[in-house]
Short mmCIF file of C-alpha atoms and ligand atoms in Angstrom, two decimals:
data_model
loop_
_atom_site.label_atom_id
_atom_site.label_comp_id
_atom_site.label_asym_id
_atom_site.label_seq_id
_atom_site.Cartn_x
_atom_site.Cartn_y
_atom_site.Cartn_z
CA UNK I 1 0.01 0.03 -0.05
CA UNK I 2 1.57 3.33 -1.18
CA UNK I 3 0.39 6.56 0.14
CA UNK I 4 1.06 9.87 -1.25
CA UNK I 5 2.73 12.17 1.25
CA UNK I 6 2.75 15.46 -0.80
CA UNK I 7 5.37 16.74 -3.23
CA UNK I 8 6.89 13.76 -4.89
CA UNK I 9 7.29 11.91 -1.59
CA UNK I 10 5.69 8.47 -1.26
CA UNK I 11 5.64 6.34 1.96
CA UNK I 12 5.23 2.57 2.07
CA UNK I 13 2.63 1.53 4.47
CA UNK I 14 3.17 -1.99 5.82
CA UNK I 15 -0.23 -3.40 6.83
CA UNK I 16 1.11 -5.34 9.70
CA UNK I 17 -0.12 -4.01 12.98
CA UNK I 18 3.10 -4.91 14.63
CA UNK I 19 5.07 -2.69 12.37
CA UNK I 20 2.56 0.10 12.26
CA UNK I 21 4.57 2.55 14.28
CA UNK I 22 7.63 1.83 12.19
CA UNK I 23 9.17 -0.39 14.91
CA UNK I 24 9.00 -4.03 15.47
CA UNK I 25 6.80 -5.06 18.42
CA UNK I 26 9.61 -7.20 20.02
CA UNK I 27 11.76 -4.09 20.38
CA UNK I 28 8.90 -2.30 22.19
CA UNK I 29 8.29 -5.45 24.26
CA UNK I 30 11.92 -5.42 25.34
CA UNK I 31 11.84 -1.63 26.10
CA UNK I 32 8.65 -2.04 28.25
CA UNK I 33 10.06 -5.04 30.04
CA UNK I 34 13.30 -3.13 30.98
CA UNK I 35 11.20 -0.15 32.07
CA UNK I 36 9.23 -2.40 34.38
CA UNK I 37 12.13 -4.19 35.88
CA UNK I 38 14.61 -1.27 36.11
CA UNK I 39 12.17 1.23 37.51
CA UNK I 40 12.04 3.53 34.53
CA UNK I 41 8.34 4.20 34.52
CA UNK I 42 7.27 7.48 35.94
CA UNK I 43 4.08 9.49 36.41
CA UNK I 44 3.51 13.01 35.21
CA UNK I 45 0.54 14.96 36.67
CA UNK I 46 -1.52 17.32 34.60
CA UNK I 47 -3.70 19.69 36.77
CA UNK I 48 -7.50 19.86 36.26
CA UNK I 49 -9.05 23.26 37.14
CA UNK I 50 -12.43 24.53 38.07
CA UNK I 51 -14.06 25.86 34.85
CA UNK I 52 -16.59 28.04 36.58
CA UNK I 53 -13.86 30.01 38.43
CA UNK I 54 -14.57 33.76 38.02
CA UNK I 55 -11.04 34.46 37.23
CA UNK I 56 -9.86 32.15 34.33
CA UNK I 57 -6.32 33.46 34.92
CA UNK I 58 -6.27 31.81 38.39
CA UNK I 59 -8.68 29.08 38.48
CA UNK I 60 -8.83 26.84 41.43
CA UNK I 61 -7.39 23.23 41.24
CA UNK I 62 -9.78 20.25 41.32
CA UNK I 63 -7.27 17.55 40.82
CA UNK I 64 -4.91 15.96 38.34
CA UNK I 65 -4.71 13.31 35.64
CA UNK I 66 -1.82 10.75 36.03
CA UNK I 67 -0.06 10.17 32.74
CA UNK I 68 2.64 7.47 32.43
CA UNK I 69 5.91 7.94 30.75
CA UNK I 70 9.22 5.80 30.41
CA UNK I 71 12.25 7.66 31.67
CA UNK I 72 14.94 5.98 29.55
CA UNK I 73 18.62 6.52 30.65
CA UNK I 74 19.68 7.06 27.06
CA UNK I 75 16.69 7.96 25.18
CA UNK I 76 15.16 10.38 27.67
CA UNK I 77 11.48 10.70 28.25
CA UNK I 78 9.23 8.41 26.10
CA UNK I 79 5.52 9.39 25.64
CA UNK I 80 2.74 6.85 26.21
CA UNK I 81 1.81 7.01 22.57
CA UNK I 82 5.11 5.28 21.88
CA UNK I 83 4.34 2.29 24.04
CA UNK I 84 0.71 1.92 25.37
CA UNK I 85 -0.56 0.41 22.13
CA UNK I 86 2.35 -2.14 22.06
CA UNK I 87 1.75 -2.88 25.80
CA UNK I 88 -1.87 -3.71 24.97
CA UNK I 89 -0.77 -6.12 22.27
CA UNK I 90 1.83 -7.91 24.60
CA UNK I 91 -0.26 -7.88 27.64
CA UNK I 92 2.34 -5.80 29.51
CA UNK I 93 -0.37 -3.19 29.98
CA UNK I 94 -1.50 -5.22 33.05
CA UNK I 95 1.85 -4.67 34.79
CA UNK I 96 2.02 -1.13 33.76
CA UNK I 97 -1.49 -0.49 34.88
CA UNK I 98 -0.84 -2.11 38.28
CA UNK I 99 2.28 0.07 38.69
CA UNK I 100 0.35 3.28 37.90
CA UNK I 101 -2.42 2.23 40.45
CA UNK I 102 0.08 1.66 43.08
CA UNK I 103 1.82 4.96 42.43
CA UNK I 104 -1.51 6.76 42.40
CA UNK I 105 -2.45 5.19 45.80
CA UNK I 106 0.91 6.45 47.29
CA UNK I 107 0.32 9.98 45.90
CA UNK I 108 -3.23 9.99 47.32
CA UNK I 109 -2.03 8.75 50.71
CA UNK I 110 0.49 11.49 50.73
CA UNK I 111 -2.11 14.13 49.88
CA UNK I 112 -4.30 12.66 52.62
CA UNK I 113 -1.48 12.97 55.11
CA UNK I 114 -1.02 16.62 54.19
CA UNK I 115 -4.75 17.20 54.88
CA UNK I 116 -5.74 17.52 51.21
CA UNK I 117 -9.25 16.01 51.24
CA UNK I 118 -10.93 16.99 48.02
CA UNK I 119 -8.27 16.92 45.31
CA UNK I 120 -8.80 14.01 43.05
CA UNK I 121 -6.41 11.89 40.96
CA UNK I 122 -7.57 10.46 37.61
CA UNK I 123 -5.89 7.24 36.34
CA UNK I 124 -6.26 5.80 32.88
CA UNK I 125 -7.16 2.12 32.54
CA UNK I 126 -7.06 -0.11 29.42
CA UNK I 127 -9.57 -2.78 28.36
CA UNK I 128 -7.29 -5.57 29.21
CA UNK I 129 -7.27 -4.70 32.85
CA UNK I 130 -10.81 -5.56 33.06
CA UNK I 131 -10.10 -9.16 32.15
CA UNK I 132 -10.83 -11.68 34.87
CA UNK I 133 -11.96 -8.76 36.99
CA UNK I 134 -8.34 -7.77 37.45
CA UNK I 135 -8.97 -4.00 37.87
CA UNK I 136 -11.77 -4.58 40.35
CA UNK I 137 -9.60 -6.76 42.55
CA UNK I 138 -6.70 -4.45 42.26
CA UNK I 139 -8.81 -1.57 43.40
CA UNK I 140 -10.21 -3.48 46.32
CA UNK I 141 -6.69 -4.42 47.44
CA UNK I 142 -5.39 -0.75 47.01
CA UNK I 143 -8.20 0.57 49.19
CA UNK I 144 -7.45 -2.04 51.75
CA UNK I 145 -3.72 -1.42 51.86
CA UNK I 146 -3.56 2.41 51.56
CA UNK I 147 -5.25 5.20 53.67
CA UNK I 148 -7.04 6.69 50.75
CA UNK I 149 -10.62 7.73 50.23
CA UNK I 150 -11.91 5.92 47.20
CA UNK I 151 -13.82 9.13 46.27
CA UNK I 152 -10.48 10.80 45.47
CA UNK I 153 -9.74 8.21 42.87
CA UNK I 154 -11.13 8.37 39.33
CA UNK I 155 -10.64 5.64 36.75
CA UNK I 156 -10.71 6.87 33.20
CA UNK I 157 -11.71 4.48 30.35
CA UNK I 158 -12.05 5.27 26.69
CA UNK I 159 -15.26 4.52 25.02
CA UNK I 160 -13.73 2.04 22.65
CA UNK I 161 -13.59 -0.18 25.65
CA UNK I 162 -17.32 -0.51 25.38
CA UNK I 163 -17.14 -2.75 22.35
CA UNK I 164 -15.96 -5.51 24.70
CA UNK I 165 -18.33 -7.86 26.58
CA UNK I 166 -20.91 -5.38 27.77
CA UNK I 167 -22.49 -7.45 30.60
CA UNK I 168 -19.16 -8.30 32.23
CA UNK I 169 -18.06 -4.72 31.69
CA UNK I 170 -21.19 -3.28 33.31
CA UNK I 171 -20.91 -5.59 36.27
CA UNK I 172 -17.29 -4.53 36.89
CA UNK I 173 -18.03 -0.86 36.54
CA UNK I 174 -20.90 -1.08 38.91
CA UNK I 175 -18.71 -2.96 41.46
CA UNK I 176 -16.04 -0.42 41.11
CA UNK I 177 -18.63 2.39 41.82
CA UNK I 178 -19.76 0.50 44.96
CA UNK I 179 -16.30 0.76 46.26
CA UNK I 180 -16.67 4.47 45.93
CA UNK I 181 -14.27 4.87 43.11
CA UNK I 182 -15.49 7.31 40.45
CA UNK I 183 -15.55 6.56 36.69
CA UNK I 184 -14.86 8.90 33.89
CA UNK I 185 -15.55 8.23 30.17
CA UNK I 186 -12.42 9.43 28.36
CA UNK I 187 -12.00 10.75 24.79
CA UNK I 188 -15.64 11.12 24.22
CA UNK I 189 -16.61 11.55 20.71
CA UNK I 190 -13.65 9.88 19.11
CA UNK I 191 -14.88 6.35 18.93
CA UNK I 192 -18.26 4.73 18.69
CA UNK I 193 -20.19 7.11 20.84
CA UNK I 194 -22.96 4.82 21.74
CA UNK I 195 -25.69 6.74 23.60
CA UNK I 196 -27.22 3.73 25.38
CA UNK I 197 -23.77 2.90 27.03
CA UNK I 198 -23.67 6.46 28.44
CA UNK I 199 -27.20 6.06 29.72
CA UNK I 200 -26.72 2.51 31.18
CA UNK I 201 -23.26 2.57 32.59
CA UNK I 202 -22.35 4.29 35.83
CA UNK I 203 -20.03 7.06 34.62
CA UNK I 204 -20.05 10.19 36.67
CA UNK I 205 -17.89 12.16 34.30
CA UNK I 206 -17.55 12.67 30.62
CA UNK I 207 -14.39 13.90 29.09
CA UNK I 208 -14.69 15.73 25.79
CA UNK I 209 -11.75 14.93 23.43
CA UNK I 210 -9.34 17.59 22.27
CA UNK I 211 -10.46 17.14 18.74
CA UNK I 212 -13.75 18.99 19.63
CA UNK I 213 -11.79 21.71 21.15
CA UNK I 214 -9.20 22.62 18.57
CA UNK I 215 -11.49 24.48 16.19
CA UNK I 216 -14.24 25.50 18.51
CA UNK I 217 -13.44 29.22 18.14
CA UNK I 218 -13.33 29.21 14.32
CA UNK I 219 -15.87 26.61 13.22
CA UNK I 220 -19.56 27.13 14.10
CA UNK I 221 -20.26 23.45 13.28
CA UNK I 222 -17.59 22.19 15.83
CA UNK I 223 -18.98 24.65 18.43
CA UNK I 224 -22.47 23.39 17.87
CA UNK I 225 -21.34 19.75 18.11
CA UNK I 226 -19.47 20.54 21.31
CA UNK I 227 -22.57 22.22 22.82
CA UNK I 228 -24.73 19.09 21.97
CA UNK I 229 -22.23 16.84 23.69
CA UNK I 230 -21.97 19.09 26.82
CA UNK I 231 -25.77 19.37 27.10
CA UNK I 232 -26.23 15.72 26.67
CA UNK I 233 -23.70 14.99 29.41
CA UNK I 234 -25.40 17.41 31.77
CA UNK I 235 -28.98 16.02 31.01
CA UNK I 236 -27.67 12.59 31.95
CA UNK I 237 -26.37 13.99 35.25
CA UNK I 238 -22.70 13.78 34.39
CA UNK I 239 -19.93 16.27 35.01
CA UNK I 240 -18.31 17.48 31.85
CA UNK I 241 -14.54 17.92 31.61
CA UNK I 242 -12.86 19.41 28.49
CA UNK I 243 -9.36 18.34 27.75
CA UNK I 244 -6.89 20.01 25.29
CA UNK I 245 -7.63 23.57 26.13
CA UNK I 246 -4.91 25.43 24.48
CA UNK I 247 -6.31 29.02 24.32
CA UNK I 248 -8.21 31.24 26.65
CA UNK I 249 -10.83 31.76 24.02
CA UNK I 250 -11.68 28.05 23.99
CA UNK I 251 -11.93 28.09 27.79
CA UNK I 252 -14.36 30.92 27.65
CA UNK I 253 -16.60 29.25 25.11
CA UNK I 254 -16.75 26.08 27.19
CA UNK I 255 -17.20 27.93 30.44
CA UNK I 256 -20.31 29.67 28.99
CA UNK I 257 -21.62 26.19 28.12
CA UNK I 258 -21.42 25.35 31.84
CA UNK I 259 -18.78 22.62 31.93
CA UNK I 260 -17.28 21.65 35.11
CA UNK I 261 -13.50 21.32 34.59
CA UNK I 262 -10.63 22.31 32.27
CA UNK I 263 -7.42 20.46 31.44
CA UNK I 264 -4.94 21.68 28.77
CA UNK I 265 -1.73 23.26 27.90
CA UNK I 266 -3.24 26.75 28.21
CA UNK I 267 -3.43 26.18 32.01
CA UNK I 268 -0.68 23.65 32.69
CA UNK I 269 1.16 20.87 30.97
CA UNK I 270 1.77 17.49 32.47
CA UNK I 271 4.71 17.73 34.96
CA UNK I 272 6.69 15.46 37.34
CA UNK I 273 5.07 14.72 40.81
CA UNK I 274 7.67 16.81 42.55
CA UNK I 275 6.98 19.94 40.58
CA UNK I 276 3.25 19.34 40.87
CA UNK I 277 3.46 19.06 44.67
CA UNK I 278 5.60 22.16 44.88
CA UNK I 279 3.35 24.28 42.66
CA UNK I 280 0.13 23.15 44.30
CA UNK I 281 1.11 22.87 47.86
CA UNK I 282 -1.42 21.95 50.49
CA UNK I 283 -1.24 25.17 52.42
CA UNK I 284 -4.07 27.00 50.58
CA UNK I 285 -6.24 24.02 50.65
CA UNK I 286 -5.51 23.48 54.36
CA UNK I 287 -6.51 26.96 55.21
CA UNK I 288 -9.73 26.41 53.41
CA UNK I 289 -10.50 23.29 55.46
CA UNK I 290 -9.68 25.19 58.76
CA UNK I 291 -11.95 28.03 57.72
CA UNK I 292 -14.73 25.55 56.95
CA UNK I 293 -14.21 23.64 60.17
CA UNK I 294 -14.56 26.93 62.13
CA UNK I 295 -17.97 27.62 60.53
CA UNK I 296 -20.47 25.82 62.76
CA UNK I 297 -23.44 26.01 60.43
CA UNK I 298 -21.61 24.65 57.32
P1 LIG Q 1 -5.62 10.79 27.58
O1 LIG Q 1 -5.96 10.01 28.57
O2 LIG Q 1 -6.68 11.42 26.68
O3 LIG Q 1 -4.70 11.99 28.17
C1 LIG Q 1 -4.55 13.26 27.60
C2 LIG Q 1 -3.51 13.55 26.76
O4 LIG Q 1 -3.62 14.73 26.08
C3 LIG Q 1 -2.06 13.54 27.43
O5 LIG Q 1 -1.12 13.06 26.54
C4 LIG Q 1 -1.89 15.06 27.69
O6 LIG Q 1 -0.55 15.35 27.91
C5 LIG Q 1 -2.48 15.50 26.32
N1 LIG Q 1 -2.92 16.98 26.58
C6 LIG Q 1 -3.44 17.62 27.61
N2 LIG Q 1 -3.65 18.89 27.34
C7 LIG Q 1 -3.33 19.03 26.07
C8 LIG Q 1 -3.32 20.20 25.20
O7 LIG Q 1 -3.81 21.28 25.55
N3 LIG Q 1 -2.91 20.03 23.93
C9 LIG Q 1 -2.39 18.90 23.53
N4 LIG Q 1 -1.95 18.64 22.26
N5 LIG Q 1 -2.29 17.82 24.28
C10 LIG Q 1 -2.81 17.82 25.60
P2 LIG Q 1 -0.05 11.90 26.94
O8 LIG Q 1 0.36 12.18 28.39
O9 LIG Q 1 0.90 11.78 25.82
O10 LIG Q 1 -0.92 10.56 26.92
C11 LIG Q 1 -1.50 10.05 25.79
C12 LIG Q 1 -2.47 8.97 26.10
O11 LIG Q 1 -1.74 7.82 26.51
C13 LIG Q 1 -3.57 9.25 27.02
O12 LIG Q 1 -4.47 10.03 26.56
C14 LIG Q 1 -3.91 7.81 27.43
O13 LIG Q 1 -4.90 7.43 26.56
C15 LIG Q 1 -2.61 7.05 27.31
N6 LIG Q 1 -2.05 6.91 28.71
C16 LIG Q 1 -1.32 7.81 29.46
N7 LIG Q 1 -1.00 7.21 30.66
C17 LIG Q 1 -1.63 6.02 30.67
C18 LIG Q 1 -1.67 5.09 31.72
O14 LIG Q 1 -1.32 5.09 32.87
N8 LIG Q 1 -2.51 3.83 31.33
C19 LIG Q 1 -3.08 3.71 30.14
N9 LIG Q 1 -3.66 2.63 29.83
N10 LIG Q 1 -3.01 4.74 29.18
C20 LIG Q 1 -2.27 5.85 29.47
MG1 LIG Q 2 -7.25 10.11 30.13
MG1 LIG Q 3 -8.50 11.90 26.97
MG1 LIG Q 4 -7.08 11.90 24.38
#
């Protein structure tokens, strides 16, 4: 299959999924194995802000999304787009996913210790983690072993997940909700957006994909589409989060639509945990808690 790349450039597209990123799967398998055994995985946190803050230049922090990277000693930082798909093919996503959840529990426990009671941490999960109820058991064990409030943990799943066995999935999602853990439907609008799933599965949050945000200022059609999704989420009682906000104008449009939260480069990029903790220290939140505790009729 030969594709035209513009000018007189042509690119040969090999229709073998293992080669689709230009690198054989076994190389990625080895990279991931090394990352897992040598401790090269790391989490970056991207802040998520209150969208209805009166001052969009200083919105208040609601929480963060945990985003995994490989910190390679020679190659530097490797983004998830380079290895998550491969990890799903090899099954290594189970080990990566478990590592991410353990790290998330440590982060939440630390926040808990600092008196941060409301900030949430959102973690991505892949379809494979739902096999044999693995994710459910993992979450049960996390809650048992760590002093975390389940409410502060959110599991993000992409809507493509919904193509899997629906009954088994529904059972697990409901069991996870019963643990108190929240569920968020990620990348909404990019896959097979099946309305009955939205209606029937216990998602509290809907995350609108970046592709609906990019042209929201210039394209009336995109703006109307975005509005329909936001309204639909709200009428189903969900909180709507918009990701990929890169400009203030985009934030203003979505704020007017009444969305709950913003995430995007315009506000903050994903950053290492230390940087996140330094920038969003607990002091301001602790003060708020003390004030609240001092108000008897609250
Ligand atoms: P996602 O879950 O939709 O995460 C949001 C992605 O959008 C992140 O990319 C984030 O850095 C990026 N992003 C946020 N704001 C902006 C913006 O304003 N502009 C642009 N251009 N991008 C923005 P990242 O960290 O490269 O992650 C990519 C994807 O990899 C994630 O998409 C998620 O699907 C997957 N992923 C990341 N961490 C994990 C993980 O621990 N487990 C699993 N299964 N998947 C993960
Ligand atoms: Mg996500
Ligand atoms: Mg997303
Ligand atoms: Mg995305």
